[in-house]
């Protein structure tokens, strides 16, 4: 029997939803299953309404499912809010006072926790009951708890094992229609969220200085980077604001190390002047913008794809930049590493555009993460300069790329200015200098375009194509599978290397279909507008979602079918 | 190395107005560096925007001429990457304490080894004489034609409160003291702030009937006094000059280095 089960664990912030979710994820991963889990929470530390929703499958899954088989309701409000998401036969496991409803399975979670030793073990009781219902062997759970609590001191392990057993046994007579036999071989790849993938990608790209100001949903990247600094010499600076963060990063890069910052839309707004300075001074930097709905504070802990046009155009006047929008943690890792490489090579800023869904959701990543063997640095020393004492930082070259010497590393004196400048980096208002410098900076365009990889295509020969970018990749692919099951000739195109825009490759990818639809998490179809601007091709329609929650494949299928009917 | 070797004379004549005090600051800064015998290759000068920031165009150092108010943030990034270098950041009063005020207090708080020079002429010169946070109550500016109602910061108190471990004030009249303070500030291990009262005859002077450049300079002699002098005790209107704070506190990059060692456990 194919396994495809969704478990939703809901309660107040601070109740330990995350712990139950983590335990389930670890057990499933160890059992060789695939998972994809989303985190939904409000902008508060205690109270409110949060959930962790995990989809468990024997096949790779890259999207959440909109219907729930098992609801773990840590309070009544969770049950009231989400009971309608239960599939027929689905159950809600919870503490029940009085007579249970038909779809409720009463488990005295808190009483069992007290019995195990402490109320705090309620999460382990709940996880135990969940795994019991799913038919998981208890030994598997036991081994995960040992990994987690052994060496923690005191009676933590013993207490949690007892809580796990009590929870597990409490449901042994219950019937759960989707209980299955747990035999799937070795663990598949590793469990990773986008935040950690980006942090690892930064290390793979030889990042040595990172500066940031806390902002959801980007903060996780820097928290991960900080925790990795026990293995890598790394300077992670929490700056006074985003303006300082990006400027510190430009300073660090000027001095010769690879550097990055990460933020969300509001912080990116503050960084735009600095972004322009990186453009003007041709200083390589990497900026991650983890999108959330806006404008202003918007929905701080939720997801969106509303900053595409913004990051492509951010800061005054015109200058080159790279923009990448990865679809999975594995791509986020690779693209972050590549962003460092390409920023360095072309002396331009590179932006990695992600969102709350990608940053905070757990995915199984099967492709091994690998760092380049050698970091190629595009800098020159005195020995590579004909006459170091006459070094000119912005020497005109046919490629537009001037040899980059580092300050205080030789005889070559490095002058950099955010004002328009002459070849030697000194301020200049001369017409020829202005024209030469704009043309020099723009001359990098053809080579930068060559670096951009073609969109990823799936059933590309189809009559109808869905076109998307960023984290909606998984949901779009799955919706294509479902449309095809219904006899519709559908495929999809995912654009991850977004800017500079390869109009030729996008045109080619869309040339054979009868019609294409853009699928995006914004309200004005920004990618659709970009494609039209760059290729002249007009989307037949769009499936747009801007409620701050991640895409479910089902919504896309329904959206497309509405056009076809 | 002679002072002239630190200058980029090919960019002269400089862009400052006749009588401007900024040239005096440049002169004494270079003399201080010459006295300390610092190699060009060990100095990075970072500046922002404004008349003061243009200093970086006339010195033959590695320079980073950036955007308004952000020079200290860049300098912090440079210092984090190359703690061995001498970082000198000349700023104007608006550059340092209006648009750059946040970076200023946080750099002071970190006590990062940077020499910050506030060239305080009490006005935005390059944009045409608008009032700055150091203009002062009752003064005139193009944007305060009926007199300014903003009170000014005391840059020395602000830097001290924010945690700078070296804080000094001098003027363009007291050139020997200026060069001496610059030397000490550059040698000091930590965040050093030197406020230099410098005349802007073109805007502040003209608007406020402060007289010619020479008279403005002369007035620095009359209106200031050494810290704790008898004159100071008798007349509280006098502005004190000298070194207010000079203390040995843990420096930021040194502290960070310890964290790296701790995290990596000698790996």
PDB file of C-alpha atoms in Angstrom, chain A residues 70-317:
ATOM      1  CA  UNK A  70      -4.375  12.627  11.862  1.00  0.00           C
ATOM      2  CA  UNK A  71      -4.859  15.767  13.884  1.00  0.00           C
ATOM      3  CA  UNK A  72      -2.964  16.025  17.140  1.00  0.00           C
ATOM      4  CA  UNK A  73      -4.892  18.708  18.990  1.00  0.00           C
ATOM      5  CA  UNK A  74      -3.007  19.971  22.010  1.00  0.00           C
ATOM      6  CA  UNK A  75      -5.997  22.160  22.826  1.00  0.00           C
ATOM      7  CA  UNK A  76      -9.699  22.382  22.001  1.00  0.00           C
ATOM      8  CA  UNK A  77      -9.172  25.401  19.757  1.00  0.00           C
ATOM      9  CA  UNK A  78      -6.968  23.387  17.404  1.00  0.00           C
ATOM     10  CA  UNK A  79      -9.722  20.813  17.024  1.00  0.00           C
ATOM     11  CA  UNK A  80     -12.376  23.476  16.393  1.00  0.00           C
ATOM     12  CA  UNK A  81     -10.176  25.251  13.848  1.00  0.00           C
ATOM     13  CA  UNK A  82      -8.981  22.289  11.817  1.00  0.00           C
ATOM     14  CA  UNK A  83     -11.507  19.459  12.200  1.00  0.00           C
ATOM     15  CA  UNK A  84     -12.923  20.266   8.771  1.00  0.00           C
ATOM     16  CA  UNK A  85      -9.534  19.525   7.206  1.00  0.00           C
ATOM     17  CA  UNK A  86      -9.795  15.880   8.289  1.00  0.00           C
ATOM     18  CA  UNK A  87     -10.322  13.401   5.467  1.00  0.00           C
ATOM     19  CA  UNK A  88     -13.298  11.019   5.915  1.00  0.00           C
ATOM     20  CA  UNK A  89     -12.230   8.550   8.584  1.00  0.00           C
ATOM     21  CA  UNK A  90      -9.521  10.885   9.846  1.00  0.00           C
ATOM     22  CA  UNK A  91      -9.200  11.299  13.582  1.00  0.00           C
ATOM     23  CA  UNK A  92      -8.233  13.908  16.085  1.00  0.00           C
ATOM     24  CA  UNK A  93      -6.164  12.607  18.949  1.00  0.00           C
ATOM     25  CA  UNK A  94      -6.550  14.757  22.040  1.00  0.00           C
ATOM     26  CA  UNK A  95      -7.391  15.165  25.678  1.00  0.00           C
ATOM     27  CA  UNK A  96     -11.191  14.960  25.737  1.00  0.00           C
ATOM     28  CA  UNK A  97     -13.380  16.062  28.593  1.00  0.00           C
ATOM     29  CA  UNK A  98     -16.788  14.448  28.485  1.00  0.00           C
ATOM     30  CA  UNK A  99     -18.219  12.433  25.606  1.00  0.00           C
ATOM     31  CA  UNK A 100     -15.910  12.316  22.550  1.00  0.00           C
ATOM     32  CA  UNK A 101     -17.090  13.257  19.068  1.00  0.00           C
ATOM     33  CA  UNK A 102     -17.053  10.538  16.422  1.00  0.00           C
ATOM     34  CA  UNK A 103     -13.746  11.739  14.956  1.00  0.00           C
ATOM     35  CA  UNK A 104     -12.045  12.212  18.315  1.00  0.00           C
ATOM     36  CA  UNK A 105      -9.695   9.706  19.874  1.00  0.00           C
ATOM     37  CA  UNK A 106      -9.348  10.544  23.552  1.00  0.00           C
ATOM     38  CA  UNK A 107      -5.823  10.225  24.925  1.00  0.00           C
ATOM     39  CA  UNK A 108      -5.161  11.688  28.385  1.00  0.00           C
ATOM     40  CA  UNK A 109      -1.917  13.282  27.194  1.00  0.00           C
ATOM     41  CA  UNK A 110      -1.332  15.466  30.230  1.00  0.00           C
ATOM     42  CA  UNK A 111      -2.252  12.818  32.807  1.00  0.00           C
ATOM     43  CA  UNK A 112       0.094  10.331  31.162  1.00  0.00           C
ATOM     44  CA  UNK A 113       2.853  12.928  31.182  1.00  0.00           C
ATOM     45  CA  UNK A 114       2.411  13.480  34.896  1.00  0.00           C
ATOM     46  CA  UNK A 115       2.456   9.722  35.345  1.00  0.00           C
ATOM     47  CA  UNK A 116       5.737   9.526  33.406  1.00  0.00           C
ATOM     48  CA  UNK A 117       7.290  12.016  35.788  1.00  0.00           C
ATOM     49  CA  UNK A 118       6.699  15.565  34.583  1.00  0.00           C
ATOM     50  CA  UNK A 119       4.093  17.489  32.664  1.00  0.00           C
ATOM     51  CA  UNK A 120       6.787  18.662  30.298  1.00  0.00           C
ATOM     52  CA  UNK A 121       6.912  15.179  28.749  1.00  0.00           C
ATOM     53  CA  UNK A 122       3.435  15.692  27.234  1.00  0.00           C
ATOM     54  CA  UNK A 123       5.076  16.194  23.840  1.00  0.00           C
ATOM     55  CA  UNK A 124       6.773  12.824  24.040  1.00  0.00           C
ATOM     56  CA  UNK A 125       3.457  11.224  25.074  1.00  0.00           C
ATOM     57  CA  UNK A 126       1.766  12.813  22.054  1.00  0.00           C
ATOM     58  CA  UNK A 127       4.548  11.704  19.706  1.00  0.00           C
ATOM     59  CA  UNK A 128       4.353   8.181  21.151  1.00  0.00           C
ATOM     60  CA  UNK A 129       0.595   8.031  20.576  1.00  0.00           C
ATOM     61  CA  UNK A 130       1.012   9.335  17.021  1.00  0.00           C
ATOM     62  CA  UNK A 131       3.624   6.747  16.172  1.00  0.00           C
ATOM     63  CA  UNK A 132       1.498   4.040  17.809  1.00  0.00           C
ATOM     64  CA  UNK A 133      -1.419   4.951  15.538  1.00  0.00           C
ATOM     65  CA  UNK A 134       0.840   4.958  12.480  1.00  0.00           C
ATOM     66  CA  UNK A 135       2.053   1.463  13.362  1.00  0.00           C
ATOM     67  CA  UNK A 136       5.678   2.446  13.923  1.00  0.00           C
ATOM     68  CA  UNK A 137       7.812  -0.043  15.846  1.00  0.00           C
ATOM     69  CA  UNK A 138       8.441   1.307  19.332  1.00  0.00           C
ATOM     70  CA  UNK A 139      12.175   0.461  19.154  1.00  0.00           C
ATOM     71  CA  UNK A 140      12.612   3.057  16.425  1.00  0.00           C
ATOM     72  CA  UNK A 141      11.174   5.790  18.616  1.00  0.00           C
ATOM     73  CA  UNK A 142      13.232   4.546  21.518  1.00  0.00           C
ATOM     74  CA  UNK A 143      16.449   4.911  19.542  1.00  0.00           C
ATOM     75  CA  UNK A 144      15.582   8.470  18.503  1.00  0.00           C
ATOM     76  CA  UNK A 145      14.881   9.402  22.119  1.00  0.00           C
ATOM     77  CA  UNK A 146      18.189   7.888  23.148  1.00  0.00           C
ATOM     78  CA  UNK A 147      19.991   9.992  20.529  1.00  0.00           C
ATOM     79  CA  UNK A 148      18.255  13.074  21.808  1.00  0.00           C
ATOM     80  CA  UNK A 149      18.318  12.677  25.560  1.00  0.00           C
ATOM     81  CA  UNK A 150      21.290  10.456  26.322  1.00  0.00           C
ATOM     82  CA  UNK A 151      23.948  12.435  28.102  1.00  0.00           C
ATOM     83  CA  UNK A 152      21.498  15.202  28.983  1.00  0.00           C
ATOM     84  CA  UNK A 153      21.923  14.231  32.595  1.00  0.00           C
ATOM     85  CA  UNK A 154      19.363  13.538  35.303  1.00  0.00           C
ATOM     86  CA  UNK A 155      16.442  11.302  34.500  1.00  0.00           C
ATOM     87  CA  UNK A 156      15.536  13.037  31.222  1.00  0.00           C
ATOM     88  CA  UNK A 157      16.014   9.916  29.116  1.00  0.00           C
ATOM     89  CA  UNK A 158      14.245   7.581  31.493  1.00  0.00           C
ATOM     90  CA  UNK A 159      11.317   9.940  31.905  1.00  0.00           C
ATOM     91  CA  UNK A 160      10.919  10.459  28.159  1.00  0.00           C
ATOM     92  CA  UNK A 161      11.139   6.747  27.437  1.00  0.00           C
ATOM     93  CA  UNK A 162       8.412   6.155  29.982  1.00  0.00           C
ATOM     94  CA  UNK A 163       6.297   8.950  28.490  1.00  0.00           C
ATOM     95  CA  UNK A 164       6.832   7.538  25.006  1.00  0.00           C
ATOM     96  CA  UNK A 165       5.756   4.067  26.141  1.00  0.00           C
ATOM     97  CA  UNK A 166       2.656   5.381  27.918  1.00  0.00           C
ATOM     98  CA  UNK A 167       1.605   7.359  24.853  1.00  0.00           C
ATOM     99  CA  UNK A 168       2.366   4.503  22.487  1.00  0.00           C
ATOM    100  CA  UNK A 169       0.427   1.940  24.543  1.00  0.00           C
ATOM    101  CA  UNK A 170      -2.520   4.245  25.088  1.00  0.00           C
ATOM    102  CA  UNK A 171      -3.604   3.813  21.457  1.00  0.00           C
ATOM    103  CA  UNK A 172      -2.863   0.115  20.986  1.00  0.00           C
ATOM    104  CA  UNK A 173      -6.548  -0.760  20.732  1.00  0.00           C
ATOM    105  CA  UNK A 174      -7.441   2.208  18.549  1.00  0.00           C
ATOM    106  CA  UNK A 175      -8.103   1.750  14.853  1.00  0.00           C
ATOM    107  CA  UNK A 176      -6.317   4.111  12.519  1.00  0.00           C
ATOM    108  CA  UNK A 177      -7.230   3.374   8.893  1.00  0.00           C
ATOM    109  CA  UNK A 178      -3.825   4.401   7.509  1.00  0.00           C
ATOM    110  CA  UNK A 179      -1.636   2.406   9.844  1.00  0.00           C
ATOM    111  CA  UNK A 180       1.086   0.742   7.767  1.00  0.00           C
ATOM    112  CA  UNK A 181       3.973  -1.680   7.985  1.00  0.00           C
ATOM    113  CA  UNK A 182       7.230   0.153   8.572  1.00  0.00           C
ATOM    114  CA  UNK A 183       9.734  -1.430   6.193  1.00  0.00           C
ATOM    115  CA  UNK A 184      11.418   1.038   3.901  1.00  0.00           C
ATOM    116  CA  UNK A 185      15.138   0.386   4.262  1.00  0.00           C
ATOM    117  CA  UNK A 186      17.827   2.927   4.955  1.00  0.00           C
ATOM    118  CA  UNK A 187      17.250   6.614   5.672  1.00  0.00           C
ATOM    119  CA  UNK A 188      16.918   8.709   2.528  1.00  0.00           C
ATOM    120  CA  UNK A 189      19.341  11.616   2.398  1.00  0.00           C
ATOM    121  CA  UNK A 190      19.105  14.132   5.193  1.00  0.00           C
ATOM    122  CA  UNK A 191      16.443  16.358   6.746  1.00  0.00           C
ATOM    123  CA  UNK A 192      17.078  19.976   5.920  1.00  0.00           C
ATOM    124  CA  UNK A 193      15.276  23.299   5.899  1.00  0.00           C
ATOM    125  CA  UNK A 194      16.122  26.207   3.629  1.00  0.00           C
ATOM    126  CA  UNK A 195      17.752  28.280   6.381  1.00  0.00           C
ATOM    127  CA  UNK A 196      20.308  25.637   7.185  1.00  0.00           C
ATOM    128  CA  UNK A 197      20.860  24.874   3.509  1.00  0.00           C
ATOM    129  CA  UNK A 198      21.703  28.526   2.848  1.00  0.00           C
ATOM    130  CA  UNK A 199      24.063  28.654   5.830  1.00  0.00           C
ATOM    131  CA  UNK A 200      25.843  25.536   4.560  1.00  0.00           C
ATOM    132  CA  UNK A 201      25.888  26.970   1.046  1.00  0.00           C
ATOM    133  CA  UNK A 202      27.532  30.120   2.381  1.00  0.00           C
ATOM    134  CA  UNK A 203      30.264  28.038   3.979  1.00  0.00           C
ATOM    135  CA  UNK A 204      30.697  26.094   0.751  1.00  0.00           C
ATOM    136  CA  UNK A 205      31.091  29.477  -0.944  1.00  0.00           C
ATOM    137  CA  UNK A 206      33.848  30.439   1.536  1.00  0.00           C
ATOM    138  CA  UNK A 207      31.852  33.095   3.372  1.00  0.00           C
ATOM    139  CA  UNK A 208      33.988  34.535   6.177  1.00  0.00           C
ATOM    140  CA  UNK A 209      32.010  37.556   7.339  1.00  0.00           C
ATOM    141  CA  UNK A 210      28.245  37.709   7.779  1.00  0.00           C
ATOM    142  CA  UNK A 211      26.341  40.666   9.198  1.00  0.00           C
ATOM    143  CA  UNK A 212      22.619  40.868   9.802  1.00  0.00           C
ATOM    144  CA  UNK A 213      19.825  42.393  11.827  1.00  0.00           C
ATOM    145  CA  UNK A 214      17.202  39.947  13.157  1.00  0.00           C
ATOM    146  CA  UNK A 215      14.135  39.661  10.931  1.00  0.00           C
ATOM    147  CA  UNK A 216      11.777  36.755  10.327  1.00  0.00           C
ATOM    148  CA  UNK A 217      11.954  34.572   8.343  1.00  0.00           C
ATOM    149  CA  UNK A 218      15.625  35.215   7.578  1.00  0.00           C
ATOM    150  CA  UNK A 219      17.059  35.041  11.091  1.00  0.00           C
ATOM    151  CA  UNK A 220      17.377  31.244  10.989  1.00  0.00           C
ATOM    152  CA  UNK A 221      20.120  31.546   8.375  1.00  0.00           C
ATOM    153  CA  UNK A 222      22.379  33.511  10.711  1.00  0.00           C
ATOM    154  CA  UNK A 223      21.475  31.393  13.735  1.00  0.00           C
ATOM    155  CA  UNK A 224      22.583  28.370  11.718  1.00  0.00           C
ATOM    156  CA  UNK A 225      25.747  30.124  10.551  1.00  0.00           C
ATOM    157  CA  UNK A 226      26.629  31.093  14.127  1.00  0.00           C
ATOM    158  CA  UNK A 227      26.192  27.529  15.289  1.00  0.00           C
ATOM    159  CA  UNK A 228      28.513  26.347  12.524  1.00  0.00           C
ATOM    160  CA  UNK A 229      31.283  28.670  13.652  1.00  0.00           C
ATOM    161  CA  UNK A 230      32.752  25.973  15.862  1.00  0.00           C
ATOM    162  CA  UNK A 231      34.145  24.330  12.754  1.00  0.00           C
ATOM    163  CA  UNK A 232      34.876  27.360  10.601  1.00  0.00           C
ATOM    164  CA  UNK A 233      36.597  30.655  11.344  1.00  0.00           C
ATOM    165  CA  UNK A 234      33.689  32.926  10.725  1.00  0.00           C
ATOM    166  CA  UNK A 235      32.741  36.421  11.828  1.00  0.00           C
ATOM    167  CA  UNK A 236      28.968  36.705  12.338  1.00  0.00           C
ATOM    168  CA  UNK A 237      28.017  40.228  13.364  1.00  0.00           C
ATOM    169  CA  UNK A 238      24.607  41.252  14.638  1.00  0.00           C
ATOM    170  CA  UNK A 239      24.587  44.852  13.449  1.00  0.00           C
ATOM    171  CA  UNK A 240      22.606  47.834  14.726  1.00  0.00           C
ATOM    172  CA  UNK A 241      20.335  47.770  11.669  1.00  0.00           C
ATOM    173  CA  UNK A 242      20.152  46.430   8.124  1.00  0.00           C
ATOM    174  CA  UNK A 243      21.858  49.533   6.764  1.00  0.00           C
ATOM    175  CA  UNK A 244      24.891  48.797   8.890  1.00  0.00           C
ATOM    176  CA  UNK A 245      24.718  45.095   8.037  1.00  0.00           C
ATOM    177  CA  UNK A 246      25.008  45.537   4.277  1.00  0.00           C
ATOM    178  CA  UNK A 247      27.620  48.257   4.617  1.00  0.00           C
ATOM    179  CA  UNK A 248      29.760  46.108   6.906  1.00  0.00           C
ATOM    180  CA  UNK A 249      29.514  43.347   4.346  1.00  0.00           C
ATOM    181  CA  UNK A 250      30.670  45.678   1.563  1.00  0.00           C
ATOM    182  CA  UNK A 251      33.554  46.826   3.769  1.00  0.00           C
ATOM    183  CA  UNK A 252      34.542  43.238   4.486  1.00  0.00           C
ATOM    184  CA  UNK A 253      34.412  42.346   0.810  1.00  0.00           C
ATOM    185  CA  UNK A 254      36.466  45.424  -0.115  1.00  0.00           C
ATOM    186  CA  UNK A 255      39.065  44.193   2.384  1.00  0.00           C
ATOM    187  CA  UNK A 256      39.131  40.855   0.592  1.00  0.00           C
ATOM    188  CA  UNK A 257      36.902  38.255   2.224  1.00  0.00           C
ATOM    189  CA  UNK A 258      33.673  36.800   0.920  1.00  0.00           C
ATOM    190  CA  UNK A 259      30.760  38.203   2.868  1.00  0.00           C
ATOM    191  CA  UNK A 260      26.975  38.015   3.034  1.00  0.00           C
ATOM    192  CA  UNK A 261      23.915  39.412   4.734  1.00  0.00           C
ATOM    193  CA  UNK A 262      20.375  38.075   5.002  1.00  0.00           C
ATOM    194  CA  UNK A 263      17.076  39.767   5.661  1.00  0.00           C
ATOM    195  CA  UNK A 264      13.415  39.949   4.659  1.00  0.00           C
ATOM    196  CA  UNK A 265      11.605  42.584   2.583  1.00  0.00           C
ATOM    197  CA  UNK A 266      11.553  45.403   5.130  1.00  0.00           C
ATOM    198  CA  UNK A 267      15.231  44.990   5.898  1.00  0.00           C
ATOM    199  CA  UNK A 268      15.982  44.710   2.208  1.00  0.00           C
ATOM    200  CA  UNK A 269      14.329  48.110   1.770  1.00  0.00           C
ATOM    201  CA  UNK A 270      16.892  49.557   4.180  1.00  0.00           C
ATOM    202  CA  UNK A 271      19.676  47.797   2.313  1.00  0.00           C
ATOM    203  CA  UNK A 272      18.872  49.168  -1.109  1.00  0.00           C
ATOM    204  CA  UNK A 273      21.215  52.148  -0.898  1.00  0.00           C
ATOM    205  CA  UNK A 274      24.035  49.835   0.125  1.00  0.00           C
ATOM    206  CA  UNK A 275      23.121  47.485  -2.709  1.00  0.00           C
ATOM    207  CA  UNK A 276      23.660  50.384  -5.083  1.00  0.00           C
ATOM    208  CA  UNK A 277      27.017  51.112  -3.491  1.00  0.00           C
ATOM    209  CA  UNK A 278      28.067  47.496  -4.121  1.00  0.00           C
ATOM    210  CA  UNK A 279      26.926  48.028  -7.721  1.00  0.00           C
ATOM    211  CA  UNK A 280      28.756  51.323  -8.115  1.00  0.00           C
ATOM    212  CA  UNK A 281      31.973  50.244  -6.421  1.00  0.00           C
ATOM    213  CA  UNK A 282      31.807  46.799  -8.095  1.00  0.00           C
ATOM    214  CA  UNK A 283      32.201  45.062  -4.757  1.00  0.00           C
ATOM    215  CA  UNK A 284      30.964  41.456  -4.664  1.00  0.00           C
ATOM    216  CA  UNK A 285      28.404  40.699  -1.945  1.00  0.00           C
ATOM    217  CA  UNK A 286      25.669  38.125  -1.382  1.00  0.00           C
ATOM    218  CA  UNK A 287      22.287  39.193  -0.006  1.00  0.00           C
ATOM    219  CA  UNK A 288      19.550  36.730   0.912  1.00  0.00           C
ATOM    220  CA  UNK A 289      16.008  38.071   0.906  1.00  0.00           C
ATOM    221  CA  UNK A 290      13.660  35.587   2.587  1.00  0.00           C
ATOM    222  CA  UNK A 291      10.281  36.892   1.520  1.00  0.00           C
ATOM    223  CA  UNK A 292       7.258  37.394   3.722  1.00  0.00           C
ATOM    224  CA  UNK A 293       4.004  39.190   2.926  1.00  0.00           C
ATOM    225  CA  UNK A 294       4.119  42.979   3.095  1.00  0.00           C
ATOM    226  CA  UNK A 295       4.230  45.879   2.623  1.00  0.00           C
ATOM    227  CA  UNK A 296       5.551  47.277   5.919  1.00  0.00           C
ATOM    228  CA  UNK A 297       5.477  44.691   8.690  1.00  0.00           C
ATOM    229  CA  UNK A 298       2.883  42.666   6.795  1.00  0.00           C
ATOM    230  CA  UNK A 299       2.670  39.097   8.058  1.00  0.00           C
ATOM    231  CA  UNK A 300       6.022  38.572   9.758  1.00  0.00           C
ATOM    232  CA  UNK A 301       5.980  34.797  10.102  1.00  0.00           C
ATOM    233  CA  UNK A 302       4.271  33.905   6.847  1.00  0.00           C
ATOM    234  CA  UNK A 303       5.211  33.321   3.254  1.00  0.00           C
ATOM    235  CA  UNK A 304       5.043  35.219  -0.055  1.00  0.00           C
ATOM    236  CA  UNK A 305       6.674  35.742  -3.421  1.00  0.00           C
ATOM    237  CA  UNK A 306       5.999  39.437  -3.710  1.00  0.00           C
ATOM    238  CA  UNK A 307       9.544  40.832  -3.979  1.00  0.00           C
ATOM    239  CA  UNK A 308      10.573  39.615  -7.429  1.00  0.00           C
ATOM    240  CA  UNK A 309      10.198  42.928  -9.229  1.00  0.00           C
ATOM    241  CA  UNK A 310      11.598  44.712  -6.192  1.00  0.00           C
ATOM    242  CA  UNK A 311      14.907  42.853  -5.999  1.00  0.00           C
ATOM    243  CA  UNK A 312      15.451  43.018  -9.745  1.00  0.00           C
ATOM    244  CA  UNK A 313      14.998  46.784  -9.680  1.00  0.00           C
ATOM    245  CA  UNK A 314      16.050  47.716  -6.133  1.00  0.00           C
ATOM    246  CA  UNK A 315      18.156  50.882  -5.683  1.00  0.00           C
ATOM    247  CA  UNK A 316      18.298  53.938  -7.885  1.00  0.00           C
ATOM    248  CA  UNK A 317      19.467  54.011 -11.494  1.00  0.00           C
TER     249      UNK A 317
END
